[in-house]
Amino acid sequence: MSEYRIDEGMEVTLHFTLKLEDGTVVDSTRDKEPATFQVGDGNLPPGFERPLEGMTGGESGSFEITPEHGFGQHNPQNVQMLSRDDFAEIEPEIGTVMSFADPAGGELPGVIVAINERQVEVDFNHPLAGRTLTFEVEVLDVKPAHTH
């Protein structure tokens, strides 16, 4: 068993389960391959990496991640009214996640939250914004990352 601990520059292999306050599972590797990432590579938000620091292979933990350390607070300014005419090709439905072009040329997912005859209200907040999450991990392996 390796004695490496999770820290900057380490490659970590782990199983994780992400749950909402009510226990609903949002994401989990339990039924598939474990996740492997390099600490600081951006795969996990920093707030998810921080509680893992110092853990080693074979350890498990459960961490509460507040919105500030997770996906941010729900920002009302990220909810926008779009013209119904913008949805000519498709019939918008409440709860549907759609991709919209953002000003930077990328794509921004938005959730349709309300529809009336002339407008469609779209929420561009991350679906997990404002939620306190439970991050359960089982660390399988920690080793120095191979830097190219």
PDB file of C-alpha atoms in Angstrom:
ATOM      1  CA  MET A   1       0.000   0.000   0.000  1.00  0.00           C
ATOM      2  CA  SER A   2       1.402   3.400  -0.897  1.00  0.00           C
ATOM      3  CA  GLU A   3       2.108   5.925   1.795  1.00  0.00           C
ATOM      4  CA  TYR A   4       1.493   8.885  -0.491  1.00  0.00           C
ATOM      5  CA  ARG A   5      -1.075  11.390   0.704  1.00  0.00           C
ATOM      6  CA  ILE A   6      -3.398  13.544  -1.375  1.00  0.00           C
ATOM      7  CA  ASP A   7      -1.697  16.850  -2.110  1.00  0.00           C
ATOM      8  CA  GLU A   8      -0.722  19.089  -5.025  1.00  0.00           C
ATOM      9  CA  GLY A   9       0.905  17.090  -7.832  1.00  0.00           C
ATOM     10  CA  MET A  10      -0.605  13.757  -6.824  1.00  0.00           C
ATOM     11  CA  GLU A  11      -2.736  11.518  -8.992  1.00  0.00           C
ATOM     12  CA  VAL A  12      -5.737  10.233  -7.077  1.00  0.00           C
ATOM     13  CA  THR A  13      -8.010   7.305  -7.870  1.00  0.00           C
ATOM     14  CA  LEU A  14     -11.210   7.198  -5.871  1.00  0.00           C
ATOM     15  CA  HIS A  15     -14.845   6.278  -5.780  1.00  0.00           C
ATOM     16  CA  PHE A  16     -17.215   9.079  -4.893  1.00  0.00           C
ATOM     17  CA  THR A  17     -20.889   9.698  -4.345  1.00  0.00           C
ATOM     18  CA  LEU A  18     -22.378  13.180  -4.416  1.00  0.00           C
ATOM     19  CA  LYS A  19     -25.691  13.659  -2.614  1.00  0.00           C
ATOM     20  CA  LEU A  20     -28.181  16.455  -2.031  1.00  0.00           C
ATOM     21  CA  GLU A  21     -29.400  17.411   1.436  1.00  0.00           C
ATOM     22  CA  ASP A  22     -32.261  14.925   1.192  1.00  0.00           C
ATOM     23  CA  GLY A  23     -29.974  12.036   0.250  1.00  0.00           C
ATOM     24  CA  THR A  24     -30.730  12.085  -3.488  1.00  0.00           C
ATOM     25  CA  VAL A  25     -27.642  10.867  -5.365  1.00  0.00           C
ATOM     26  CA  VAL A  26     -26.551  13.417  -7.978  1.00  0.00           C
ATOM     27  CA  ASP A  27     -23.475  11.623  -9.236  1.00  0.00           C
ATOM     28  CA  SER A  28     -21.585   8.493  -8.279  1.00  0.00           C
ATOM     29  CA  THR A  29     -18.803   6.262  -9.575  1.00  0.00           C
ATOM     30  CA  ARG A  30     -20.009   3.317  -7.496  1.00  0.00           C
ATOM     31  CA  ASP A  31     -21.670   1.568 -10.417  1.00  0.00           C
ATOM     32  CA  LYS A  32     -18.816   2.280 -12.848  1.00  0.00           C
ATOM     33  CA  GLU A  33     -15.082   2.834 -13.012  1.00  0.00           C
ATOM     34  CA  PRO A  34     -13.475   4.862 -10.210  1.00  0.00           C
ATOM     35  CA  ALA A  35     -12.469   8.426 -11.029  1.00  0.00           C
ATOM     36  CA  THR A  36      -8.792   9.311 -11.521  1.00  0.00           C
ATOM     37  CA  PHE A  37      -7.681  12.916 -11.489  1.00  0.00           C
ATOM     38  CA  GLN A  38      -4.661  15.037 -10.702  1.00  0.00           C
ATOM     39  CA  VAL A  39      -4.951  17.391  -7.735  1.00  0.00           C
ATOM     40  CA  GLY A  40      -5.341  20.926  -9.080  1.00  0.00           C
ATOM     41  CA  ASP A  41      -6.139  19.896 -12.669  1.00  0.00           C
ATOM     42  CA  GLY A  42      -9.564  21.521 -12.538  1.00  0.00           C
ATOM     43  CA  ASN A  43     -11.571  18.298 -12.715  1.00  0.00           C
ATOM     44  CA  LEU A  44     -12.891  18.914  -9.220  1.00  0.00           C
ATOM     45  CA  PRO A  45     -13.809  22.338  -7.849  1.00  0.00           C
ATOM     46  CA  PRO A  46     -11.197  23.417  -5.263  1.00  0.00           C
ATOM     47  CA  GLY A  47     -13.799  23.114  -2.506  1.00  0.00           C
ATOM     48  CA  PHE A  48     -14.039  19.392  -3.274  1.00  0.00           C
ATOM     49  CA  GLU A  49     -10.268  18.872  -3.329  1.00  0.00           C
ATOM     50  CA  ARG A  50      -9.516  20.654  -0.066  1.00  0.00           C
ATOM     51  CA  PRO A  51     -11.205  18.171   2.304  1.00  0.00           C
ATOM     52  CA  LEU A  52      -9.328  15.320   0.595  1.00  0.00           C
ATOM     53  CA  GLU A  53      -5.868  16.720   1.385  1.00  0.00           C
ATOM     54  CA  GLY A  54      -3.824  14.370   3.532  1.00  0.00           C
ATOM     55  CA  MET A  55      -5.950  11.302   2.823  1.00  0.00           C
ATOM     56  CA  THR A  56      -4.221   8.142   1.619  1.00  0.00           C
ATOM     57  CA  GLY A  57      -5.215   4.948  -0.198  1.00  0.00           C
ATOM     58  CA  GLY A  58      -7.722   2.869   1.760  1.00  0.00           C
ATOM     59  CA  GLU A  59      -9.257   5.821   3.594  1.00  0.00           C
ATOM     60  CA  SER A  60     -12.874   6.907   3.293  1.00  0.00           C
ATOM     61  CA  GLY A  61     -14.590  10.106   4.290  1.00  0.00           C
ATOM     62  CA  SER A  62     -17.817  12.040   4.047  1.00  0.00           C
ATOM     63  CA  PHE A  63     -17.662  15.804   3.675  1.00  0.00           C
ATOM     64  CA  GLU A  64     -20.295  18.509   3.643  1.00  0.00           C
ATOM     65  CA  ILE A  65     -19.645  20.962   0.832  1.00  0.00           C
ATOM     66  CA  THR A  66     -21.354  24.337   1.240  1.00  0.00           C
ATOM     67  CA  PRO A  67     -22.456  26.292  -1.855  1.00  0.00           C
ATOM     68  CA  GLU A  68     -19.482  28.667  -1.466  1.00  0.00           C
ATOM     69  CA  HIS A  69     -17.121  25.714  -1.887  1.00  0.00           C
ATOM     70  CA  GLY A  70     -19.277  23.820  -4.355  1.00  0.00           C
ATOM     71  CA  PHE A  71     -21.075  25.371  -7.294  1.00  0.00           C
ATOM     72  CA  GLY A  72     -21.741  28.827  -5.873  1.00  0.00           C
ATOM     73  CA  GLN A  73     -24.868  30.495  -4.613  1.00  0.00           C
ATOM     74  CA  HIS A  74     -27.942  30.733  -6.801  1.00  0.00           C
ATOM     75  CA  ASN A  75     -27.653  34.091  -8.567  1.00  0.00           C
ATOM     76  CA  PRO A  76     -30.975  35.694  -9.582  1.00  0.00           C
ATOM     77  CA  GLN A  77     -29.120  37.668 -12.278  1.00  0.00           C
ATOM     78  CA  ASN A  78     -28.422  34.372 -14.039  1.00  0.00           C
ATOM     79  CA  VAL A  79     -32.142  33.891 -14.648  1.00  0.00           C
ATOM     80  CA  GLN A  80     -33.071  35.511 -17.949  1.00  0.00           C
ATOM     81  CA  MET A  81     -36.187  36.131 -19.996  1.00  0.00           C
ATOM     82  CA  LEU A  82     -35.779  35.148 -23.642  1.00  0.00           C
ATOM     83  CA  SER A  83     -38.213  35.805 -26.436  1.00  0.00           C
ATOM     84  CA  ARG A  84     -40.468  32.910 -27.354  1.00  0.00           C
ATOM     85  CA  ASP A  85     -39.393  33.599 -30.955  1.00  0.00           C
ATOM     86  CA  ASP A  86     -35.886  32.385 -30.078  1.00  0.00           C
ATOM     87  CA  PHE A  87     -37.376  28.904 -29.723  1.00  0.00           C
ATOM     88  CA  ALA A  88     -38.795  28.628 -33.244  1.00  0.00           C
ATOM     89  CA  GLU A  89     -37.295  25.190 -33.980  1.00  0.00           C
ATOM     90  CA  ILE A  90     -38.171  23.539 -30.695  1.00  0.00           C
ATOM     91  CA  GLU A  91     -41.068  23.571 -28.305  1.00  0.00           C
ATOM     92  CA  PRO A  92     -39.678  24.664 -24.927  1.00  0.00           C
ATOM     93  CA  GLU A  93     -40.709  22.566 -21.944  1.00  0.00           C
ATOM     94  CA  ILE A  94     -40.306  23.388 -18.270  1.00  0.00           C
ATOM     95  CA  GLY A  95     -37.419  21.482 -16.740  1.00  0.00           C
ATOM     96  CA  THR A  96     -35.628  20.946 -20.032  1.00  0.00           C
ATOM     97  CA  VAL A  97     -31.893  21.676 -20.016  1.00  0.00           C
ATOM     98  CA  MET A  98     -30.780  23.380 -23.212  1.00  0.00           C
ATOM     99  CA  SER A  99     -27.494  24.710 -24.512  1.00  0.00           C
ATOM    100  CA  PHE A 100     -27.314  28.375 -25.392  1.00  0.00           C
ATOM    101  CA  ALA A 101     -24.449  30.214 -27.060  1.00  0.00           C
ATOM    102  CA  ASP A 102     -22.682  32.472 -24.583  1.00  0.00           C
ATOM    103  CA  PRO A 103     -21.068  35.805 -25.576  1.00  0.00           C
ATOM    104  CA  ALA A 104     -17.596  34.258 -25.358  1.00  0.00           C
ATOM    105  CA  GLY A 105     -18.486  31.802 -28.117  1.00  0.00           C
ATOM    106  CA  GLY A 106     -18.849  28.830 -25.801  1.00  0.00           C
ATOM    107  CA  GLU A 107     -21.975  27.034 -24.730  1.00  0.00           C
ATOM    108  CA  LEU A 108     -23.946  27.655 -21.589  1.00  0.00           C
ATOM    109  CA  PRO A 109     -26.473  25.172 -20.238  1.00  0.00           C
ATOM    110  CA  GLY A 110     -29.741  26.684 -19.058  1.00  0.00           C
ATOM    111  CA  VAL A 111     -32.842  25.184 -17.485  1.00  0.00           C
ATOM    112  CA  ILE A 112     -36.250  26.340 -18.674  1.00  0.00           C
ATOM    113  CA  VAL A 113     -38.179  27.360 -15.553  1.00  0.00           C
ATOM    114  CA  ALA A 114     -41.238  29.156 -16.913  1.00  0.00           C
ATOM    115  CA  ILE A 115     -42.998  29.756 -20.219  1.00  0.00           C
ATOM    116  CA  ASN A 116     -45.705  32.166 -21.286  1.00  0.00           C
ATOM    117  CA  GLU A 117     -47.028  33.215 -24.669  1.00  0.00           C
ATOM    118  CA  ARG A 118     -44.255  35.668 -25.440  1.00  0.00           C
ATOM    119  CA  GLN A 119     -41.336  34.760 -23.194  1.00  0.00           C
ATOM    120  CA  VAL A 120     -39.339  31.828 -21.898  1.00  0.00           C
ATOM    121  CA  GLU A 121     -37.592  32.142 -18.537  1.00  0.00           C
ATOM    122  CA  VAL A 122     -34.226  30.384 -18.467  1.00  0.00           C
ATOM    123  CA  ASP A 123     -32.073  29.747 -15.388  1.00  0.00           C
ATOM    124  CA  PHE A 124     -28.359  29.721 -16.237  1.00  0.00           C
ATOM    125  CA  ASN A 125     -27.227  28.911 -12.704  1.00  0.00           C
ATOM    126  CA  HIS A 126     -25.440  25.599 -12.242  1.00  0.00           C
ATOM    127  CA  PRO A 127     -28.144  23.033 -11.353  1.00  0.00           C
ATOM    128  CA  LEU A 128     -26.364  22.478  -8.020  1.00  0.00           C
ATOM    129  CA  ALA A 129     -25.913  26.184  -7.211  1.00  0.00           C
ATOM    130  CA  GLY A 130     -27.112  27.063  -3.746  1.00  0.00           C
ATOM    131  CA  ARG A 131     -27.142  23.442  -2.605  1.00  0.00           C
ATOM    132  CA  THR A 132     -25.199  21.994   0.296  1.00  0.00           C
ATOM    133  CA  LEU A 133     -23.795  18.698  -0.940  1.00  0.00           C
ATOM    134  CA  THR A 134     -22.495  15.587   0.772  1.00  0.00           C
ATOM    135  CA  PHE A 135     -19.314  14.325  -0.879  1.00  0.00           C
ATOM    136  CA  GLU A 136     -18.539  10.733   0.103  1.00  0.00           C
ATOM    137  CA  VAL A 137     -15.210   9.343  -1.018  1.00  0.00           C
ATOM    138  CA  GLU A 138     -13.279   6.118  -0.835  1.00  0.00           C
ATOM    139  CA  VAL A 139      -9.654   6.707  -1.784  1.00  0.00           C
ATOM    140  CA  LEU A 140      -8.268   3.735  -3.707  1.00  0.00           C
ATOM    141  CA  ASP A 141      -4.817   4.960  -4.688  1.00  0.00           C
ATOM    142  CA  VAL A 142      -2.585   8.019  -4.407  1.00  0.00           C
ATOM    143  CA  LYS A 143       0.633   8.325  -6.374  1.00  0.00           C
ATOM    144  CA  PRO A 144       2.813  11.066  -7.860  1.00  0.00           C
ATOM    145  CA  ALA A 145       1.344  12.292 -11.115  1.00  0.00           C
ATOM    146  CA  HIS A 146       3.405  11.673 -14.221  1.00  0.00           C
ATOM    147  CA  THR A 147       4.175  15.157 -15.457  1.00  0.00           C
ATOM    148  CA  HIS A 148       4.922  15.375 -19.123  1.00  0.00           C
TER     149      HIS A 148
END
